GROMACS .gro file of C-alpha atoms in nm:
model
   65
    1UNK     CA    1   0.648   4.390   3.091
    2UNK     CA    2   0.999   4.491   2.933
    3UNK     CA    3   1.055   4.442   2.573
    4UNK     CA    4   1.335   4.192   2.657
    5UNK     CA    5   1.087   3.963   2.852
    6UNK     CA    6   0.856   3.949   2.566
    7UNK     CA    7   0.918   3.629   2.371
    8UNK     CA    8   0.783   3.625   2.017
    9UNK     CA    9   0.759   3.285   1.834
   10UNK     CA   10   0.817   3.326   1.456
   11UNK     CA   11   0.624   3.060   1.258
   12UNK     CA   12   0.707   3.021   0.896
   13UNK     CA   13   0.761   2.812   0.589
   14UNK     CA   14   1.110   2.702   0.499
   15UNK     CA   15   1.123   2.873   0.176
   16UNK     CA   16   1.046   3.225   0.376
   17UNK     CA   17   1.335   3.163   0.618
   18UNK     CA   18   1.567   3.456   0.475
   19UNK     CA   19   1.280   3.719   0.526
   20UNK     CA   20   1.192   3.560   0.876
   21UNK     CA   21   1.551   3.572   0.972
   22UNK     CA   22   1.582   3.951   0.886
   23UNK     CA   23   1.288   3.978   1.097
   24UNK     CA   24   1.434   3.807   1.382
   25UNK     CA   25   1.734   4.022   1.372
   26UNK     CA   26   1.532   4.351   1.353
   27UNK     CA   27   1.304   4.214   1.658
   28UNK     CA   28   1.632   4.130   1.861
   29UNK     CA   29   1.774   4.495   1.768
   30UNK     CA   30   1.480   4.640   1.888
   31UNK     CA   31   1.495   4.468   2.224
   32UNK     CA   32   1.235   4.190   2.172
   33UNK     CA   33   1.322   3.815   2.241
   34UNK     CA   34   1.243   3.642   1.915
   35UNK     CA   35   1.225   3.256   1.884
   36UNK     CA   36   1.345   3.105   1.555
   37UNK     CA   37   1.427   2.747   1.505
   38UNK     CA   38   1.745   2.820   1.319
   39UNK     CA   39   1.872   3.050   1.599
   40UNK     CA   40   1.741   2.880   1.921
   41UNK     CA   41   1.716   2.504   1.845
   42UNK     CA   42   2.051   2.345   2.003
   43UNK     CA   43   2.201   2.086   1.793
   44UNK     CA   44   2.059   1.735   1.910
   45UNK     CA   45   1.745   1.872   2.044
   46UNK     CA   46   1.440   1.717   1.909
   47UNK     CA   47   1.251   2.013   1.727
   48UNK     CA   48   0.909   1.813   1.763
   49UNK     CA   49   0.950   1.863   2.153
   50UNK     CA   50   1.113   2.186   2.177
   51UNK     CA   51   0.869   2.385   1.916
   52UNK     CA   52   0.563   2.319   2.126
   53UNK     CA   53   0.755   2.441   2.430
   54UNK     CA   54   0.879   2.770   2.266
   55UNK     CA   55   0.528   2.855   2.162
   56UNK     CA   56   0.387   2.784   2.529
   57UNK     CA   57   0.687   3.012   2.651
   58UNK     CA   58   0.595   3.286   2.404
   59UNK     CA   59   0.374   3.594   2.455
   60UNK     CA   60   0.348   3.642   2.106
   61UNK     CA   61   0.306   3.375   1.808
   62UNK     CA   62   0.354   3.550   1.499
   63UNK     CA   63   0.251   3.373   1.161
   64UNK     CA   64   0.480   3.487   0.881
   65UNK     CA   65   0.299   3.430   0.564
   0.00000   0.00000   0.00000
């Protein structure tokens, strides 16, 4: 599997958003496909529906503590 095919779901608390956003950018620059609500949710989408879909579509679930 290529890096660009590996989706990484970034789970985090709201107060950690700046650090997780930096991680998102580093993963993207490294060629991975990170998923972050702030970047990947489209306005109007219902986050309670979309987040479980994104988790299922991800190969990696990364809990950022």
